[in-house]
Coordinates of C-alpha atoms in Angstrom, one line a residue:
M166 CA 86.1 169.6 -72.5
A167 CA 82.7 170.8 -71.4
K168 CA 82.3 174.5 -70.9
I169 CA 80.4 176.0 -67.9
L170 CA 79.5 179.7 -68.3
A171 CA 79.4 180.7 -64.6
R172 CA 81.0 179.6 -61.4
F173 CA 79.0 181.1 -58.5
A174 CA 80.6 181.2 -55.1
S175 CA 80.3 182.9 -51.8
A176 CA 83.0 185.4 -50.6
S177 CA 84.1 182.9 -47.9
E178 CA 85.4 180.5 -50.5
F179 CA 88.0 183.1 -51.6
G180 CA 88.6 184.7 -48.2
G181 CA 91.4 182.4 -47.0
W182 CA 89.5 180.9 -44.0
A183 CA 90.1 177.2 -43.4
V184 CA 86.6 176.1 -44.4
G185 CA 86.4 178.3 -47.4
A186 CA 89.9 177.3 -48.6
E187 CA 88.9 173.6 -48.3
M188 CA 85.8 174.2 -50.3
R189 CA 87.8 176.0 -53.0
L190 CA 90.3 173.1 -53.3
K191 CA 87.5 170.5 -53.5
T192 CA 85.7 172.5 -56.2
D193 CA 88.9 172.8 -58.2
S194 CA 89.4 169.1 -57.9
F195 CA 85.8 168.5 -59.1
L196 CA 86.5 170.7 -62.1
R197 CA 89.5 168.6 -63.1
K198 CA 87.8 165.3 -62.5
E199 CA 84.7 166.3 -64.6
N200 CA 86.9 168.0 -67.2
L201 CA 85.1 171.3 -66.9
E202 CA 86.2 174.8 -68.0
I203 CA 84.9 177.9 -66.3
L204 CA 84.3 180.9 -68.6
E205 CA 83.4 183.5 -65.9
E206 CA 83.3 183.6 -62.1
F207 CA 80.7 185.4 -59.9
T208 CA 81.6 185.9 -56.3
E209 CA 78.8 187.1 -54.0
S210 CA 79.4 188.6 -50.6
K211 CA 75.7 188.8 -49.6
S212 CA 73.7 186.1 -47.9
A213 CA 71.5 183.9 -50.1
K214 CA 68.7 184.2 -47.6
K215 CA 67.2 187.4 -49.1
P216 CA 66.7 188.3 -52.8
G217 CA 68.3 191.3 -54.4
R218 CA 72.0 190.1 -54.6
E219 CA 73.8 192.1 -57.2
K220 CA 76.2 189.4 -58.5
F221 CA 73.5 186.7 -58.5
S222 CA 71.2 189.1 -60.5
E223 CA 74.1 189.9 -62.9
M224 CA 74.7 186.2 -63.5
M225 CA 71.1 185.3 -64.1
S226 CA 70.6 188.3 -66.4
R227 CA 73.5 186.9 -68.5
I228 CA 72.1 183.4 -68.5
E229 CA 68.5 184.5 -69.3
S230 CA 69.8 186.4 -72.4
M231 CA 71.3 183.3 -73.9
D232 CA 70.5 179.6 -74.4
G233 CA 72.2 176.5 -73.0
A234 CA 74.2 178.0 -70.1
G235 CA 75.7 176.1 -67.2
I236 CA 76.4 176.9 -63.5
L237 CA 78.9 175.4 -61.1
A238 CA 78.3 176.0 -57.3
W239 CA 79.4 174.3 -54.2
H240 CA 75.8 173.4 -53.2
P241 CA 72.3 174.6 -54.1
D242 CA 72.2 176.7 -50.9
R243 CA 74.9 178.8 -52.4
L244 CA 72.6 179.8 -55.2
A245 CA 69.4 180.4 -53.2
R246 CA 67.9 180.1 -49.7
N247 CA 64.8 182.1 -50.6
S248 CA 61.8 181.2 -52.8
I249 CA 62.3 184.0 -55.4
D250 CA 65.9 183.2 -56.4
G251 CA 65.2 179.4 -56.1
G252 CA 62.2 179.8 -58.4
R253 CA 64.3 181.8 -60.9
I254 CA 66.8 179.0 -61.1
I255 CA 64.2 176.3 -61.6
Y256 CA 62.4 178.3 -64.2
A257 CA 65.6 178.8 -66.1
V258 CA 66.1 175.1 -66.1
D259 CA 62.5 174.5 -67.3
T260 CA 63.0 176.9 -70.2
T261 CA 66.5 175.4 -71.0
K262 CA 68.2 178.7 -70.3
I263 CA 70.2 176.5 -67.9
I264 CA 71.1 173.1 -69.3
S265 CA 73.7 172.2 -66.7
L266 CA 73.9 172.6 -63.0
R267 CA 76.9 171.1 -61.4
F268 CA 77.6 170.7 -57.6
P269 CA 80.5 168.9 -56.0
T270 CA 78.2 168.0 -53.1
F271 CA 74.9 167.5 -54.8
W272 CA 73.6 165.4 -57.7
F273 CA 71.5 167.1 -60.3
E274 CA 70.3 166.3 -63.8
P275 CA 67.7 168.4 -65.8
T276 CA 65.1 165.7 -65.5
P277 CA 61.8 165.7 -63.5
Q278 CA 63.5 163.8 -60.7
G279 CA 66.5 166.2 -60.8
L280 CA 64.2 169.2 -60.6
F281 CA 62.2 167.7 -57.8
M282 CA 65.4 167.1 -55.8
L283 CA 66.6 170.6 -56.6
Q284 CA 63.3 172.0 -55.2
V285 CA 63.7 169.9 -52.1
A286 CA 67.3 171.2 -51.7
F287 CA 66.2 174.8 -52.0
G288 CA 63.3 174.2 -49.6
Q289 CA 65.6 172.6 -47.0
S290 CA 68.0 175.5 -47.3
K291 CA 65.2 178.0 -46.7
Y292 CA 63.9 175.9 -43.8
Y293 CA 67.4 175.9 -42.2
S294 CA 67.7 179.7 -42.6
D295 CA 64.2 180.3 -41.2
N296 CA 64.7 177.9 -38.3
L297 CA 68.1 179.3 -37.5
S298 CA 66.7 182.9 -37.4
Q299 CA 63.8 181.7 -35.2
N300 CA 66.2 180.0 -32.8
I301 CA 68.4 183.1 -32.6
S302 CA 65.3 185.3 -31.9
R303 CA 64.2 182.8 -29.2
G304 CA 67.6 182.9 -27.6
I305 CA 67.6 186.7 -27.6
R306 CA 64.2 186.8 -26.0
Q307 CA 65.3 184.4 -23.3
K308 CA 68.4 186.5 -22.5
L309 CA 66.2 189.6 -22.3
R310 CA 63.8 187.9 -19.9
R311 CA 66.8 187.0 -17.7
G312 CA 68.0 190.6 -17.9
E313 CA 71.3 189.7 -19.6
W314 CA 73.3 192.1 -21.7
L315 CA 73.3 190.9 -25.4
T316 CA 76.5 192.3 -26.9
H317 CA 79.9 193.8 -26.0
A318 CA 79.8 195.7 -22.7
P319 CA 79.5 199.5 -23.0
F320 CA 82.2 201.7 -21.5
G321 CA 82.0 201.5 -17.7
Y322 CA 81.1 197.8 -17.7
V323 CA 83.1 194.6 -18.4
N324 CA 81.7 191.3 -19.8
N325 CA 81.5 188.5 -17.3
V326 CA 82.1 185.2 -19.0
K327 CA 80.7 183.1 -16.1
T328 CA 77.4 184.9 -15.7
R329 CA 77.2 185.8 -19.4
N330 CA 76.3 189.3 -18.3
I331 CA 78.1 192.6 -17.5
D332 CA 79.6 194.0 -14.3
P333 CA 80.6 197.6 -13.5
D334 CA 84.3 198.1 -14.2
P335 CA 85.9 199.3 -10.9
V336 CA 87.9 202.1 -12.6
K337 CA 85.8 203.1 -15.7
A338 CA 82.5 203.1 -13.8
K339 CA 83.9 205.9 -11.6
I340 CA 84.9 207.9 -14.6
I341 CA 81.3 207.7 -15.9
V342 CA 79.8 208.8 -12.6
R343 CA 82.2 211.7 -12.3
A344 CA 81.5 212.8 -15.9
F345 CA 77.8 212.8 -15.3
K346 CA 78.2 214.8 -12.1
E347 CA 80.4 217.4 -13.8
Y348 CA 78.0 217.9 -16.6
A349 CA 75.0 218.1 -14.2
K350 CA 76.7 221.1 -12.4
D351 CA 76.0 223.3 -15.5
T352 CA 79.7 224.3 -15.6
H353 CA 80.8 222.0 -18.4
G354 CA 79.7 221.6 -22.0
V355 CA 80.0 218.5 -24.2
E356 CA 83.4 219.7 -25.4
S357 CA 84.9 220.0 -21.9
I358 CA 83.4 216.6 -21.0
A359 CA 85.2 215.2 -24.1
Q360 CA 88.5 216.7 -22.7
F361 CA 87.7 215.2 -19.3
F362 CA 87.3 211.8 -20.9
A363 CA 90.6 212.3 -22.8
L364 CA 92.5 213.1 -19.6
H365 CA 91.3 209.8 -18.2
G366 CA 92.3 207.8 -21.3
V367 CA 88.8 207.6 -22.9
T368 CA 89.6 208.6 -26.6
T369 CA 89.0 207.4 -30.1
R370 CA 91.1 204.6 -31.6
R371 CA 93.4 207.2 -33.0
G372 CA 93.9 208.7 -29.5
T373 CA 92.0 211.9 -30.2
P374 CA 89.2 213.3 -27.9
L375 CA 85.7 211.9 -28.5
G376 CA 83.5 213.9 -30.8
K377 CA 80.3 215.7 -29.6
A378 CA 78.1 212.9 -31.0
S379 CA 80.0 210.2 -29.1
V380 CA 79.9 212.1 -25.8
H381 CA 76.2 212.9 -26.3
R382 CA 75.5 209.1 -26.8
M383 CA 77.4 208.3 -23.6
L384 CA 75.6 210.9 -21.6
S385 CA 72.2 209.6 -22.8
N386 CA 73.0 205.9 -22.5
K387 CA 70.3 204.2 -20.5
S388 CA 72.4 201.1 -19.9
Y389 CA 74.0 203.0 -17.0
L390 CA 70.5 202.8 -15.3
G391 CA 70.6 199.0 -15.5
L392 CA 68.6 198.8 -18.8
T393 CA 69.4 196.8 -21.9
K394 CA 68.3 197.9 -25.3
H395 CA 67.1 195.7 -28.2
Y396 CA 66.3 197.6 -31.3
D397 CA 64.2 200.6 -30.0
E398 CA 63.0 198.9 -26.8
Y399 CA 64.5 198.9 -23.3
F400 CA 64.2 196.0 -20.9
P401 CA 65.1 195.7 -17.2
G402 CA 68.6 194.3 -16.8
S403 CA 69.8 192.0 -14.0
F404 CA 73.2 193.8 -13.9
V405 CA 74.2 196.5 -11.4
P406 CA 73.4 200.1 -12.6
I407 CA 76.2 202.6 -12.4
L408 CA 74.1 205.8 -12.0
S409 CA 71.1 206.9 -10.0
R410 CA 68.0 207.9 -11.9
D411 CA 68.1 211.4 -10.3
L412 CA 71.6 212.1 -11.7
F413 CA 70.7 210.6 -15.1
E414 CA 67.6 212.7 -15.4
A415 CA 69.5 215.9 -14.4
V416 CA 71.9 215.3 -17.2
Q417 CA 69.1 214.6 -19.7
K418 CA 67.5 217.9 -18.7
R419 CA 70.7 219.8 -19.4
L420 CA 71.2 218.0 -22.7
T421 CA 67.7 219.0 -23.7
E422 CA 68.1 222.6 -22.6
R423 CA 71.5 223.0 -24.4
G424 CA 70.0 221.4 -27.5
R425 CA 67.3 224.1 -27.9
P426 CA 68.2 226.8 -30.5
R427 CA 69.1 230.1 -28.8
K428 CA 67.4 233.3 -29.8
T429 CA 69.7 235.7 -31.6
K430 CA 69.6 239.3 -30.7
V431 CA 68.6 241.7 -33.4
R432 CA 71.2 244.3 -33.7
H433 CA 70.5 247.8 -35.1
H434 CA 73.3 250.0 -36.4
F435 CA 72.6 253.7 -35.9
P436 CA 75.0 256.4 -37.3
F437 CA 77.2 258.3 -34.8
T438 CA 76.3 256.1 -31.8
G439 CA 79.4 255.5 -29.7
L440 CA 81.0 258.7 -30.9
F441 CA 79.3 261.4 -28.8
R442 CA 78.9 261.7 -25.1
C443 CA 76.4 263.6 -22.9
G444 CA 77.9 267.0 -21.8
E445 CA 76.6 266.5 -18.2
C446 CA 76.9 262.8 -17.3
E447 CA 79.5 261.9 -20.1
S448 CA 77.5 258.8 -20.9
M449 CA 77.6 257.5 -24.5
I450 CA 74.7 258.6 -26.8
T451 CA 72.4 255.7 -27.7
A452 CA 69.5 255.4 -30.2
Q453 CA 66.4 253.3 -30.7
W454 CA 63.6 252.9 -33.1
C455 CA 60.2 254.4 -32.2
T456 CA 56.8 254.1 -33.8
N457 CA 54.2 256.9 -33.6
R458 CA 50.4 256.6 -33.4
F459 CA 50.1 256.5 -37.2
G460 CA 52.4 253.5 -37.4
T461 CA 55.4 255.4 -38.8
K462 CA 58.7 254.1 -37.6
Y463 CA 61.4 256.7 -37.0

């Protein structure tokens, strides 16, 4: 029976999903068919698109410290979809640190032809990842140009499957408008607005009132003005705004004012103050510090 040092797999192969379970079964069948024995398994949860994966680095460090190791993986793209990790694998094969690379879905032998095919497989995997990322970015830019909301609707809105955008929720939008109006009156703080939300069913998943940070984010959410945010940029949305700009700006002004540190009064404690009263007006005797022309304080 041939021995393979490392079996390298993605977390999805062990997670119980249909595709992952099928991959696991086929890999086990491949092991029995080829009469292979696994000495150690490495399961990586991070994507192979970027270098710096802990489990991959741990496996390669083990392999580079010995001679004649072998790796079993479902496909080369499970090992690497970036040039750094791919180059590390190929160099380990060149230096005979790896003498066996086995894949149920890919042929490989440590020959010039096999190395060439492995490089092609790594290159195709990287191209697929780069192209997919570019297509996703292009799709996001197109949605932003159309003014569509990108993710799950914020509170006060509901996702519209037909238009692939968001619409104001008939009930929740009114709660948002009233909360903004109450806060703009300067009679409520963030804590009381959290209680207001709780009374109207807007709470955390545990059913407790929202925290200050959550309320602050809601009161400063520009999506209620009809804007959509992508990273740190805002784009005009094609959905209906819930708030007027005047109301939103009034709330932002109050948030800024309440966020400024308040000046603390300096208190001086003088002996006997509060104990004696004036014999004529019966007012309390007070005291204060004075400074003479020589700068002496008394």
